[in-house]
Coordinates of C-alpha atoms in Angstrom, one line a residue:
T1 CA 4.8 21.6 -7.1
L2 CA 6.8 24.7 -8.1
E3 CA 4.3 25.3 -11.0
L4 CA 1.5 25.1 -8.5
A5 CA 3.2 27.7 -6.3
K6 CA 3.5 30.0 -9.2
C7 CA -0.4 29.8 -9.8
I8 CA -1.4 30.4 -6.2
N9 CA -3.4 33.6 -5.7
A10 CA -5.3 32.7 -2.5
K11 CA -5.6 35.1 0.4
N12 CA -4.8 34.2 4.0
L13 CA -3.0 31.0 3.0
T14 CA -0.4 29.3 5.2
V15 CA 2.0 27.0 3.4
F16 CA 4.6 24.6 4.8
T17 CA 7.4 23.4 2.6
N18 CA 10.8 21.9 2.6
D19 CA 11.5 23.2 -1.0
L20 CA 13.5 26.4 -1.1
Q21 CA 12.4 27.3 -4.6
I22 CA 8.7 27.0 -3.6
A23 CA 9.4 29.2 -0.5
L24 CA 11.1 31.9 -2.6
E25 CA 8.2 31.8 -5.2
L26 CA 5.5 32.1 -2.5
S27 CA 7.5 34.8 -0.7
K28 CA 6.5 37.1 -3.6
K29 CA 2.8 36.8 -2.6
K30 CA 1.7 39.2 0.1
D31 CA -1.3 37.1 1.4
V32 CA 0.6 33.9 1.8
S33 CA 2.5 32.9 5.0
V34 CA 5.4 30.6 4.3
N35 CA 7.0 28.2 6.8
V36 CA 10.1 26.3 5.8
S37 CA 11.3 23.1 7.6
G38 CA 14.9 22.9 8.8
G39 CA 17.2 20.2 7.5
S40 CA 20.1 19.6 5.1
L41 CA 19.9 20.9 1.6
I42 CA 20.0 18.5 -1.4
P43 CA 22.3 20.3 -4.0
G44 CA 20.6 21.0 -7.2
V45 CA 17.2 19.9 -6.0
Y46 CA 16.7 22.7 -3.4
T47 CA 14.8 20.5 -0.9
L48 CA 15.6 20.2 2.8
T49 CA 15.9 16.8 4.3
G50 CA 17.0 15.0 7.5
Y51 CA 15.8 14.6 11.0
D52 CA 14.9 18.3 11.4
S53 CA 12.7 18.3 8.4
V54 CA 11.0 15.0 9.3
D55 CA 10.4 16.2 12.9
F56 CA 8.9 19.5 11.5
Y57 CA 6.3 17.6 9.6
K58 CA 5.5 15.3 12.5
G59 CA 4.7 18.3 14.6
I60 CA 2.1 19.9 12.2
H61 CA -1.4 19.1 10.8
V62 CA -2.6 20.5 7.5
E63 CA -5.9 20.3 5.6
K64 CA -4.4 19.7 2.2
L65 CA -1.1 18.4 1.0
F66 CA 0.2 18.8 -2.6
L67 CA 3.0 16.4 -3.2
S68 CA 5.1 15.4 -6.2
C69 CA 6.8 12.1 -7.0
D70 CA 9.3 10.6 -9.4
A71 CA 7.1 7.7 -10.6
I72 CA 3.7 6.2 -10.4
D73 CA 3.0 2.4 -11.1
A74 CA -0.2 0.5 -10.8
D75 CA 1.3 -2.2 -8.6
F76 CA 4.3 -0.5 -6.9
G77 CA 2.5 2.8 -6.1
I78 CA 4.2 6.1 -5.7
S79 CA 8.0 6.1 -5.7
N80 CA 11.0 8.4 -5.5
R81 CA 14.7 8.1 -6.5
D82 CA 16.2 9.8 -3.4
I83 CA 15.9 8.1 0.0
R84 CA 16.5 11.4 1.8
E85 CA 13.2 12.7 0.4
V86 CA 11.1 9.6 1.0
E87 CA 11.1 9.9 4.9
I88 CA 10.0 13.5 4.6
K89 CA 7.2 12.6 2.1
K90 CA 6.0 9.9 4.5
A91 CA 5.8 12.3 7.4
M92 CA 4.0 14.8 5.2
L93 CA 1.5 12.1 4.2
K94 CA 0.7 11.5 7.9
S95 CA 0.2 15.2 8.6
A96 CA -2.6 15.8 6.1
N97 CA -6.4 15.3 5.9
E98 CA -6.4 15.3 2.1
V99 CA -3.5 14.3 -0.2
F100 CA -3.2 15.6 -3.8
M101 CA -0.4 13.7 -5.7
M102 CA 0.9 15.7 -8.7
A103 CA 2.8 14.2 -11.6
D104 CA 3.2 14.8 -15.3
H105 CA 2.8 12.1 -18.0
S106 CA 6.5 11.1 -17.9
K107 CA 6.1 9.7 -14.4
M108 CA 3.3 7.3 -15.4
N109 CA 3.7 3.5 -15.6
A110 CA 7.1 3.9 -14.0
K111 CA 8.9 2.9 -10.8
V112 CA 12.0 4.1 -9.3
L113 CA 14.1 3.0 -6.3
I114 CA 12.1 3.6 -3.2
K115 CA 8.3 3.3 -2.5
V116 CA 6.8 6.3 -0.8
T117 CA 3.2 5.0 -0.5
G118 CA 0.5 3.0 -2.0
F119 CA -2.7 4.6 -3.4
E120 CA -4.5 4.1 -0.1
N121 CA -2.9 7.3 1.2
I122 CA -3.7 9.4 -1.9
D123 CA -7.1 11.1 -2.4
K124 CA -6.5 12.8 -5.7
L125 CA -4.0 12.5 -8.5
I126 CA -3.4 15.5 -10.7
A127 CA -1.7 14.9 -14.0
D128 CA -1.5 16.4 -17.4
E129 CA -2.1 13.0 -19.1
I130 CA -2.5 9.5 -17.9
P131 CA -3.0 6.3 -19.8
K132 CA -6.5 5.0 -19.7
E133 CA -5.5 1.6 -18.2
L134 CA -3.5 3.2 -15.4
R135 CA -6.4 5.8 -14.8
D136 CA -8.8 3.0 -14.4
I137 CA -6.6 1.0 -12.0
I138 CA -5.9 4.0 -9.8
S139 CA -9.6 5.1 -9.8
S140 CA -10.6 1.6 -8.7
K141 CA -8.4 2.1 -5.7
G142 CA -10.4 5.1 -4.6
V143 CA -8.3 7.8 -6.0
E144 CA -9.9 10.7 -8.0
V145 CA -7.9 11.3 -11.1
I146 CA -7.9 14.9 -12.4
T147 CA -6.4 15.8 -15.8
E148 CA -6.2 19.0 -17.8

């Protein structure tokens, strides 16, 4: 999602994030309003977690959510390694009209510790590459798959 933030050149855009690196990147753009959740910082990851952050996302509504994950598996769905990030991601998912999951090829056909969601809560998957079999399975679950 940091790479997406670097590419943003929209005008009159409002962004909500729990990622300090994304907030700093977007602060360089004059036509982007950046809102950062509260919470406790995960060292080395630069994301804010905890009750404050979860409550922040429970109190907003967004048109589009761009979210990353640690792994995508046809059966297990979307998963993350860190339990502190999972609750925030679940709150983010509930706050959005349209959900874009972003992952590179290294996340495909993998699962890690904690399930974030199944594919029923994902509208579009953006990836650099995705194996055909996984693409077909995800597409059959109603998710539009977008690759470079």
